[in-house]
mmCIF file of C-alpha atoms in Angstrom:
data_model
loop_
_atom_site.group_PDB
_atom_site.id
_atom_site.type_symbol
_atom_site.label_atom_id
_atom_site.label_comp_id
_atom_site.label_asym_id
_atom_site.label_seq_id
_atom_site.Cartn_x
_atom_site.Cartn_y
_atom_site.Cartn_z
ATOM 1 C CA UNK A 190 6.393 32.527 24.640
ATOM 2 C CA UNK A 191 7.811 29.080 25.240
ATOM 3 C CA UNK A 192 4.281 26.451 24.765
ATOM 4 C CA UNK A 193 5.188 23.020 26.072
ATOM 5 C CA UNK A 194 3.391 19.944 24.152
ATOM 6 C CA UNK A 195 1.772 17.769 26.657
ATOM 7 C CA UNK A 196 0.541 14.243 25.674
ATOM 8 C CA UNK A 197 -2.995 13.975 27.236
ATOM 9 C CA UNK A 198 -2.444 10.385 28.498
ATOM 10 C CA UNK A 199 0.769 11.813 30.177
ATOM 11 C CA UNK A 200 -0.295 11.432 33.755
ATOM 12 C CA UNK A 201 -1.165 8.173 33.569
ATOM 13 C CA UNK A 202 0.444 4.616 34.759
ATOM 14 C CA UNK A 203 2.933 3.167 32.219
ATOM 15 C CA UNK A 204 2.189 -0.679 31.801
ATOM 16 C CA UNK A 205 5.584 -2.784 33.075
ATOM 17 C CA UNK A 206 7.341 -4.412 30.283
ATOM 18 C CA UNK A 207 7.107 -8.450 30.470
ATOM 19 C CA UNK A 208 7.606 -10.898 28.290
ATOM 20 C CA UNK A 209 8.541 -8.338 25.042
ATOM 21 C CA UNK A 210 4.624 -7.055 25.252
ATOM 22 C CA UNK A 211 4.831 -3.294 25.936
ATOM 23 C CA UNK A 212 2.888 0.136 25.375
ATOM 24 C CA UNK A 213 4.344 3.034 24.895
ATOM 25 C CA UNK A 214 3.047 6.520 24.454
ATOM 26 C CA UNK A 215 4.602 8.535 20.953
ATOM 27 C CA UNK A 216 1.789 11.253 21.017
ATOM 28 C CA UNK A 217 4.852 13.620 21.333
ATOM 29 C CA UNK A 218 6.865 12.534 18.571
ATOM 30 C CA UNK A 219 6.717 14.678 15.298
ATOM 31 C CA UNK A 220 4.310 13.701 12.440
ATOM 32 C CA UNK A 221 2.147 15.615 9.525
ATOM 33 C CA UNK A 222 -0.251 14.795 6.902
ATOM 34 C CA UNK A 223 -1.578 16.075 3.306
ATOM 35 C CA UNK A 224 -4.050 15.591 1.138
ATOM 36 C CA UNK A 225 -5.946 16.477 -2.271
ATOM 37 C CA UNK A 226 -5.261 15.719 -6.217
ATOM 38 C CA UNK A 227 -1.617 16.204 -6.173
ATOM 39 C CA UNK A 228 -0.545 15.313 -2.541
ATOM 40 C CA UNK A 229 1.248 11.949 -3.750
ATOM 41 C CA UNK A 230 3.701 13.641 -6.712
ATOM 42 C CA UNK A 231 4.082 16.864 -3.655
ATOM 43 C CA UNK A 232 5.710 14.070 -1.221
ATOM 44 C CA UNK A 233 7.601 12.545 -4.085
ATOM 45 C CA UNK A 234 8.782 15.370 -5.363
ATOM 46 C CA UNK A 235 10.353 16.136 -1.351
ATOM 47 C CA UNK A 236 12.034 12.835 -1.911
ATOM 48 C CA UNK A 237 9.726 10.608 0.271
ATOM 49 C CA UNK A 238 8.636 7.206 -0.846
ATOM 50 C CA UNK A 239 4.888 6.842 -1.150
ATOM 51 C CA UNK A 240 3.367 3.396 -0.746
ATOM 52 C CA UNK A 241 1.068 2.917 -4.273
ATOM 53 C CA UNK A 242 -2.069 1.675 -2.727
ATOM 54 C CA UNK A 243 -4.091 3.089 0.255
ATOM 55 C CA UNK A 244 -4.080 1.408 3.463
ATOM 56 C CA UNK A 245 -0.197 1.079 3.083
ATOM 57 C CA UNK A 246 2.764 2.307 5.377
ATOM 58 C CA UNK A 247 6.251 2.858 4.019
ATOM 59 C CA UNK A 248 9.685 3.458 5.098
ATOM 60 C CA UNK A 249 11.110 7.079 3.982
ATOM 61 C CA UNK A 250 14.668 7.897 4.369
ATOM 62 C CA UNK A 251 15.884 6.427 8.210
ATOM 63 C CA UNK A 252 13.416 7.344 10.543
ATOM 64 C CA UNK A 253 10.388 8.345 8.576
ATOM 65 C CA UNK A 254 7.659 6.234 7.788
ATOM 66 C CA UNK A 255 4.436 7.477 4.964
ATOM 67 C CA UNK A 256 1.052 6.122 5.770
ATOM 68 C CA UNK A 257 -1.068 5.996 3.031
ATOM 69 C CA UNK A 258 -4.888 6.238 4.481
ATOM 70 C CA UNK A 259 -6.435 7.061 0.952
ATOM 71 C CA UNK A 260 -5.581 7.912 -2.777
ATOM 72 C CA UNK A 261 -5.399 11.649 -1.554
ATOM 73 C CA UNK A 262 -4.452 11.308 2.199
ATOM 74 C CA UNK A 263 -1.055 10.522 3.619
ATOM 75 C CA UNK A 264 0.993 11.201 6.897
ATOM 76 C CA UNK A 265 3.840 11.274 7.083
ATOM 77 C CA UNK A 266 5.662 10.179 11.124
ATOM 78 C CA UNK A 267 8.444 10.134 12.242
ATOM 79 C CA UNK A 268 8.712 8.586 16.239
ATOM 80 C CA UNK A 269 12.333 9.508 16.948
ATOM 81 C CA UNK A 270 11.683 13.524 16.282
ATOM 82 C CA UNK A 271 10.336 15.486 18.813
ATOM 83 C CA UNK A 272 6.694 17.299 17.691
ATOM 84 C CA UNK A 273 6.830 21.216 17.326
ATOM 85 C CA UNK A 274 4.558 23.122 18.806
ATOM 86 C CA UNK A 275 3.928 25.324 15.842
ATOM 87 C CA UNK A 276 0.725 25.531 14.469
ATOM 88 C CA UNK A 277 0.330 23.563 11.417
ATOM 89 C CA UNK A 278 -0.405 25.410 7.838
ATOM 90 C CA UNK A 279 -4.157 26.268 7.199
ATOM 91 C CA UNK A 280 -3.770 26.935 3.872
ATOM 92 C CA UNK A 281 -3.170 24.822 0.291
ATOM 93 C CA UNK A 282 1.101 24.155 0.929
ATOM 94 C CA UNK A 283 0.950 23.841 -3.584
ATOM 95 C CA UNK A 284 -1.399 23.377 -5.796
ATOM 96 C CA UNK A 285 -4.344 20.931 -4.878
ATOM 97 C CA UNK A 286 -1.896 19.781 -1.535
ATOM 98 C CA UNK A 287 -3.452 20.562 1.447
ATOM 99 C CA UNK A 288 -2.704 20.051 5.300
ATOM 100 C CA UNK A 289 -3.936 17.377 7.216
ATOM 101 C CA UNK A 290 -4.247 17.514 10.592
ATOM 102 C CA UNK A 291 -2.788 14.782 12.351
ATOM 103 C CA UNK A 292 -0.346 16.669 15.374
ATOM 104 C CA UNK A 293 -2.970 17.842 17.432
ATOM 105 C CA UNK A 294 -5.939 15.858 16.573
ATOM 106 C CA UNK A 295 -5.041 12.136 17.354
ATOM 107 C CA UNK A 296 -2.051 10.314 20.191
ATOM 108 C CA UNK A 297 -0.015 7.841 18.997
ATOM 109 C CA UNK A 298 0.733 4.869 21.163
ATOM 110 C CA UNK A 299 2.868 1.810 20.103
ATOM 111 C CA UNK A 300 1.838 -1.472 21.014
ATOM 112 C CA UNK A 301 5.130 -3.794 20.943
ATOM 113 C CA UNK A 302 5.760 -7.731 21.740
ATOM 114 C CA UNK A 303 4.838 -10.790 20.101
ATOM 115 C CA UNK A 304 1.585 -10.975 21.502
ATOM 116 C CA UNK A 305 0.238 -7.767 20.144
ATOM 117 C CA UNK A 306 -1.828 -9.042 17.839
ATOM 118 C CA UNK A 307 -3.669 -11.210 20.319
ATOM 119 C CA UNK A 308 -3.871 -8.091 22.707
ATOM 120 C CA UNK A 309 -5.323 -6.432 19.419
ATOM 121 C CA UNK A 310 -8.414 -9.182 18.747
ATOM 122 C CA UNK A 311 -9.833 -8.903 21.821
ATOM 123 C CA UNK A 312 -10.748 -5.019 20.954
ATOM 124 C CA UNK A 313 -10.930 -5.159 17.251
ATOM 125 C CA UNK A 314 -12.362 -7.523 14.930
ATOM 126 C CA UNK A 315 -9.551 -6.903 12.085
ATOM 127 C CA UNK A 316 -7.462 -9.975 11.689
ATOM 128 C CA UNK A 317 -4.148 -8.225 13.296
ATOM 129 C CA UNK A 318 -2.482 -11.295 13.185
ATOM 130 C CA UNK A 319 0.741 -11.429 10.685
ATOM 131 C CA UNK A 320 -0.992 -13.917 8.250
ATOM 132 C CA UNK A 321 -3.400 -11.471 7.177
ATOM 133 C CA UNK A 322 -1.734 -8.256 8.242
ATOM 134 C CA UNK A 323 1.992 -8.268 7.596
ATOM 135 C CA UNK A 324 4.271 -5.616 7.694
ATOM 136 C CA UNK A 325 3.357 -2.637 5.789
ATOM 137 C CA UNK A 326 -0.306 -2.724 6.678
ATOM 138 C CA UNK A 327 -2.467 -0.608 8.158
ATOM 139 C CA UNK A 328 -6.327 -0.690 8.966
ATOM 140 C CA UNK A 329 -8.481 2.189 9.354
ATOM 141 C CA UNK A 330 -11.108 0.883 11.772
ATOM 142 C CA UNK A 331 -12.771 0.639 15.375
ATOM 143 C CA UNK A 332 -10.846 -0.596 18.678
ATOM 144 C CA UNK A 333 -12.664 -1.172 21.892
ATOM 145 C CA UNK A 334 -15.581 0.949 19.741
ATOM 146 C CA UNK A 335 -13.885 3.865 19.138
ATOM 147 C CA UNK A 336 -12.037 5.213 15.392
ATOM 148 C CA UNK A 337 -8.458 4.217 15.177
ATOM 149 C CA UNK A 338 -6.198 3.708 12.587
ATOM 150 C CA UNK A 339 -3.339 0.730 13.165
ATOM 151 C CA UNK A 340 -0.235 0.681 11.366
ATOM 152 C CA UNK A 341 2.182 -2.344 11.706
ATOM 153 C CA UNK A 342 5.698 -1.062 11.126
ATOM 154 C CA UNK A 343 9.291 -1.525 12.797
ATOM 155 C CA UNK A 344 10.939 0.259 15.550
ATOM 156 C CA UNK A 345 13.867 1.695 15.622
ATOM 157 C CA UNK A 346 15.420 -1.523 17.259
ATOM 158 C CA UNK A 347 13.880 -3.065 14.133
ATOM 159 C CA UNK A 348 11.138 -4.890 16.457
ATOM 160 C CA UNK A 349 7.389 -5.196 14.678
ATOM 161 C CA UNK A 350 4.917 -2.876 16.438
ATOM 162 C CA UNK A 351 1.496 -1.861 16.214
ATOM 163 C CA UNK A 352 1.290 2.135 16.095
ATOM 164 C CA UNK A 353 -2.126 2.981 16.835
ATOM 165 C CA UNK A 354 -3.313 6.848 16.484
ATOM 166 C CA UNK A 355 -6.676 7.598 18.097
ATOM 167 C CA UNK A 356 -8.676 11.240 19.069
ATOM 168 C CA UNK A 357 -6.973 12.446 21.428
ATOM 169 C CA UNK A 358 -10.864 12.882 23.508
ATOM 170 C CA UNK A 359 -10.900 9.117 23.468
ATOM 171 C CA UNK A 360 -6.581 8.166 24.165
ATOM 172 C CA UNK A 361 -7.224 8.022 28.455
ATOM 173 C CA UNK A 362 -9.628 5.590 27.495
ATOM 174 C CA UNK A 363 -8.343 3.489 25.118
ATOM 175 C CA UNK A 364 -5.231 4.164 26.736
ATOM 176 C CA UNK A 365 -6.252 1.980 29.928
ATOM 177 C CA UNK A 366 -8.159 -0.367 27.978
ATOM 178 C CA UNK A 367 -5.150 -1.478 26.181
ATOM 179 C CA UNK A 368 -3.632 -2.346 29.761
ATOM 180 C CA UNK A 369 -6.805 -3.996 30.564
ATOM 181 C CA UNK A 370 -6.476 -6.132 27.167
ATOM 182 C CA UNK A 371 -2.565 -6.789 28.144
ATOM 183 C CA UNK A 372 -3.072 -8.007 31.672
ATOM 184 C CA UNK A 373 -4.240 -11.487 29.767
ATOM 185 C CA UNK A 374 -0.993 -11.889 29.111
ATOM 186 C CA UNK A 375 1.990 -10.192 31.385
ATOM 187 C CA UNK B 61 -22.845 -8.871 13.143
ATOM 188 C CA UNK B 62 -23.511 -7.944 9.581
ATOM 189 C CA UNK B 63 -20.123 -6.830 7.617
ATOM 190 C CA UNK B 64 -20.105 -4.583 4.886
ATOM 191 C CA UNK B 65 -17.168 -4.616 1.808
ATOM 192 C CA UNK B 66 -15.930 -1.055 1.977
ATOM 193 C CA UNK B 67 -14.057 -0.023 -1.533
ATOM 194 C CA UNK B 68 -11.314 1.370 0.558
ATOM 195 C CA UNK B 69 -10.587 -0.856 3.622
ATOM 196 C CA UNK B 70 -12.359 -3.852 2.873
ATOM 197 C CA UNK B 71 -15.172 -6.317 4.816
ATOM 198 C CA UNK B 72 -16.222 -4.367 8.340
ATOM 199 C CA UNK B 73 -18.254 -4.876 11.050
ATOM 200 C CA UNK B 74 -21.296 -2.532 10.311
ATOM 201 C CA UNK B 75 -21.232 -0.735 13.523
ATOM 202 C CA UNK B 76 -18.170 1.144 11.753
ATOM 203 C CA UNK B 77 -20.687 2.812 8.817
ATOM 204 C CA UNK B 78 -23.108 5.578 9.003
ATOM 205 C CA UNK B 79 -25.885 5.554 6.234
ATOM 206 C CA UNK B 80 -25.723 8.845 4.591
ATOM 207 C CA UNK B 81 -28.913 8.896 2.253
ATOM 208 C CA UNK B 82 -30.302 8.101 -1.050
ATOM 209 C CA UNK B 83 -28.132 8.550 -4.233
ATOM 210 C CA UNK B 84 -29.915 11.559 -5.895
ATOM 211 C CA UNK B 85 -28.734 13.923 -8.885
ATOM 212 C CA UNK B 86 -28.475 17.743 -7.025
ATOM 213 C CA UNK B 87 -30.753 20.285 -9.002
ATOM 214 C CA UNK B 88 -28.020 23.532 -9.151
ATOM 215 C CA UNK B 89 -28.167 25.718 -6.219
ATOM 216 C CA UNK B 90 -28.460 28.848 -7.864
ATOM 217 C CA UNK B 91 -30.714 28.004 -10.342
ATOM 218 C CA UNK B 92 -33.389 25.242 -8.391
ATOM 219 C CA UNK B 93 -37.199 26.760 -6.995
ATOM 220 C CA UNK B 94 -37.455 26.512 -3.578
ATOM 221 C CA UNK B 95 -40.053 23.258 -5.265
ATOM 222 C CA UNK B 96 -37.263 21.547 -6.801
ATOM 223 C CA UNK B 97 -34.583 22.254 -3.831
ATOM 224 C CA UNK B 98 -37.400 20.889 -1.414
ATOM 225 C CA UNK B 99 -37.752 18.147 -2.725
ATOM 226 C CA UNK B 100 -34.313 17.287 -3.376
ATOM 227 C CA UNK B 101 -33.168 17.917 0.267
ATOM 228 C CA UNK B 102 -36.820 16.082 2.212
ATOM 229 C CA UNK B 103 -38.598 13.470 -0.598
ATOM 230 C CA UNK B 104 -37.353 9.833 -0.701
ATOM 231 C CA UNK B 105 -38.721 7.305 -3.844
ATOM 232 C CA UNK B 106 -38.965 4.941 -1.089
ATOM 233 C CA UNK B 107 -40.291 2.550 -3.996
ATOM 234 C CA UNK B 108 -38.564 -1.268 -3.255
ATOM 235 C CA UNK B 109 -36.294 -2.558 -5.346
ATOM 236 C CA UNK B 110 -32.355 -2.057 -5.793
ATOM 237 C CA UNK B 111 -31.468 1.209 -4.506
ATOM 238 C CA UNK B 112 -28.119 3.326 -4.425
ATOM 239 C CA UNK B 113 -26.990 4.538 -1.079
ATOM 240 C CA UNK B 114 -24.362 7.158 0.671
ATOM 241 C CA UNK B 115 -22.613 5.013 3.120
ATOM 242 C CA UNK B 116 -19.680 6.410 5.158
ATOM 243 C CA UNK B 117 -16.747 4.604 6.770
ATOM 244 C CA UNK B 118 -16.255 6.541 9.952
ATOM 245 C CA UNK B 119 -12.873 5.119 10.833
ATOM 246 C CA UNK B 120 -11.763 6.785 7.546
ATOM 247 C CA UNK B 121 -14.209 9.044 6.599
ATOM 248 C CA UNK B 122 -14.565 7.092 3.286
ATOM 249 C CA UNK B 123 -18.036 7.646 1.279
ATOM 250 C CA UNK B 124 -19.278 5.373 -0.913
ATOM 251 C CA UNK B 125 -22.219 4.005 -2.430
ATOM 252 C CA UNK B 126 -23.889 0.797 -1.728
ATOM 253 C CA UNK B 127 -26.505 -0.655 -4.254
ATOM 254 C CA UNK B 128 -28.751 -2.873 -2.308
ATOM 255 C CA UNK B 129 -32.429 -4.092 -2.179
ATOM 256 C CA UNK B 130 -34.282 -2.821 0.227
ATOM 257 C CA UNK B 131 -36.488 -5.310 0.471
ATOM 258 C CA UNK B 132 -34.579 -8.233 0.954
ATOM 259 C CA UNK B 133 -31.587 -5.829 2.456
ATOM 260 C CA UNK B 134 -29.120 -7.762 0.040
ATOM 261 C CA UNK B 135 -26.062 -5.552 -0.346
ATOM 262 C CA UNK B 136 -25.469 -6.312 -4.080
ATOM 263 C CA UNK B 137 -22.398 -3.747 -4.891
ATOM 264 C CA UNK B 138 -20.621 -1.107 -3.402
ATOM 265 C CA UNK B 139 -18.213 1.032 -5.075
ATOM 266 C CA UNK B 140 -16.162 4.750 -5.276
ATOM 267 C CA UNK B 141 -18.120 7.538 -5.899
ATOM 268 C CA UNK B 142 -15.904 7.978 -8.675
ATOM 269 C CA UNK B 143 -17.399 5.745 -10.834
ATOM 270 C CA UNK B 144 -21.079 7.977 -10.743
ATOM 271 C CA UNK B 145 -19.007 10.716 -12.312
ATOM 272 C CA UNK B 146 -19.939 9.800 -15.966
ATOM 273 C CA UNK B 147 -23.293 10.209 -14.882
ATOM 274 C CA UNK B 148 -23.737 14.153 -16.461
ATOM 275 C CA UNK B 149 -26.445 14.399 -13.904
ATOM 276 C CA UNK B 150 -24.205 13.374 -10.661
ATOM 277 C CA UNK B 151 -21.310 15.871 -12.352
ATOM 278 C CA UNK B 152 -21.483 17.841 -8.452
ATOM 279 C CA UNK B 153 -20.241 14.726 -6.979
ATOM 280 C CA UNK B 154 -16.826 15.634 -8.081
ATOM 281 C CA UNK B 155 -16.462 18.568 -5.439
ATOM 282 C CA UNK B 156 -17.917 16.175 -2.268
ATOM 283 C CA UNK B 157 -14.829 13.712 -3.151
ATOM 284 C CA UNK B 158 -12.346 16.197 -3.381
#
């Protein structure tokens, strides 16, 4: 049986690109997560690069990127490659490594232009702004009241953009709230 | 809004954290009277003072523990679990980080 992946924000509006400042919807492209003791030597050992502190997002190879949310916890995305939709592993993938559910759990949507960051503070009271969160960051923390974690990384086109993964019961709303924020400024 | 220095992510605002309890040593399941398990799971010291906390970062599903008086509400320290672990009597701790 053929199962088509669906992003749950799928159906709605796209926001019109103007002035650079755009958001896009990734909740379809292909990303994973593990965690426990020995997770960090497990992706080092595959030949990904594994930023040394928590809260950290590296480059891996050309179109991966590892997101480091804890000592223990890492995903690992990758926004040009299509998601599967195989079920992910419920059981330990090596000793002390276990699966973390990011696939089906969370959508991923990419906030891109040079005004991101001041889209950004008017849901979140983390300093967004390059001074205080350069490249390579990322902040586990509340948008528009709701759990999201923000990574700022490049594009493929080598642009700086906010990805920003949030439960996928919550992405229709903060989805449209996003636009809301962005009408300030197109 | 009050902000709170997680270990893990840093100040917050402290709408993000959920307070999760007093720090308490856990009597062993299998050995503990129903006495000692009660008391364990419903009694609080309540006494004021400096007191250690659960506190959990729901953005990350971080725990921690937060020393502060309760009296003044002055959050003096917080800090990994981790750090309890040379504490014989908090040895259980180990297995609610994992």
């Amino acid at each position: 049986m053929t199962v088509m992946l669906t992003s749950p924000i799928h159906s709605l509006p796209s926001t019109p690109i103007h002035g650079g400042l755009s958001l896009e919807d990734a909740s379809l492209a292909a990303r994973r997560g593990v965690r426990g003791r020995h997770a960090a030597d497990h992706l080092r050992d595959q030949g990904l690069t594994v930023p040394p502190v928590p809260n950290q997002i590296v480059a891996s190879g050309d179109d991966q990127w590892v997101m480091a949310l804890s000592r223990r916890e890492f995903w690992i995305i990758n926004p040009q490659q299509l998601a599967t939709a195989a079920m992910p592993d419920s059981t330990a993938i090596a000793s002390e490594v276990w699966p973390l559910y990011c696939q089906h759990s969370h959508s991923w949507l990419i906030l891109q232009g040079a005004q991101r960051a001041d889209v950004a503070a008017k849901l979140c009271a983390v300093d967004l702004r390059s001074e205080a969160f350069p490249l390579g960051a990322v902040a586990q923390t509340q948008a528009a009241r709701v759990s999201v974690i923000i990574a700022h990384h490049t594009n493929s086109q080598q642009q700086p953009v906010f990805s920003l993964f949030v439960d996928q019961a919550v992405s229709e709303y903060l989805w449209l709230t996003l636009q809301d924020a962005m009408g300030e400024f197109i | 809004m009050k902000i709170l220095h997680c270990p893990l992510n840093g100040p917050r605002n402290i709408s993000e954290f959920v307070y999760g309890g007093q720090v308490k040593p856990m009597p062993n399941p299998e050995s503990a009277t129903d006495t000692e398990w009660a008391a364990y799971v419903f009694y609080e010291n309540n006494s004021i003072g400096v007191v250690q906390e659960w506190w959990l970062h729901a953005p990350s599903s971080y725990w921690f523990i937060v020393e502060r008086h309760n009296g003044s509400d002055t959050i003096l320290r917080t800090y990994d679990p981790s750090e309890l672990l040379s504490n014989p009597g908090m040895v259980s701790l180990e297995d609610a980080i994992q």
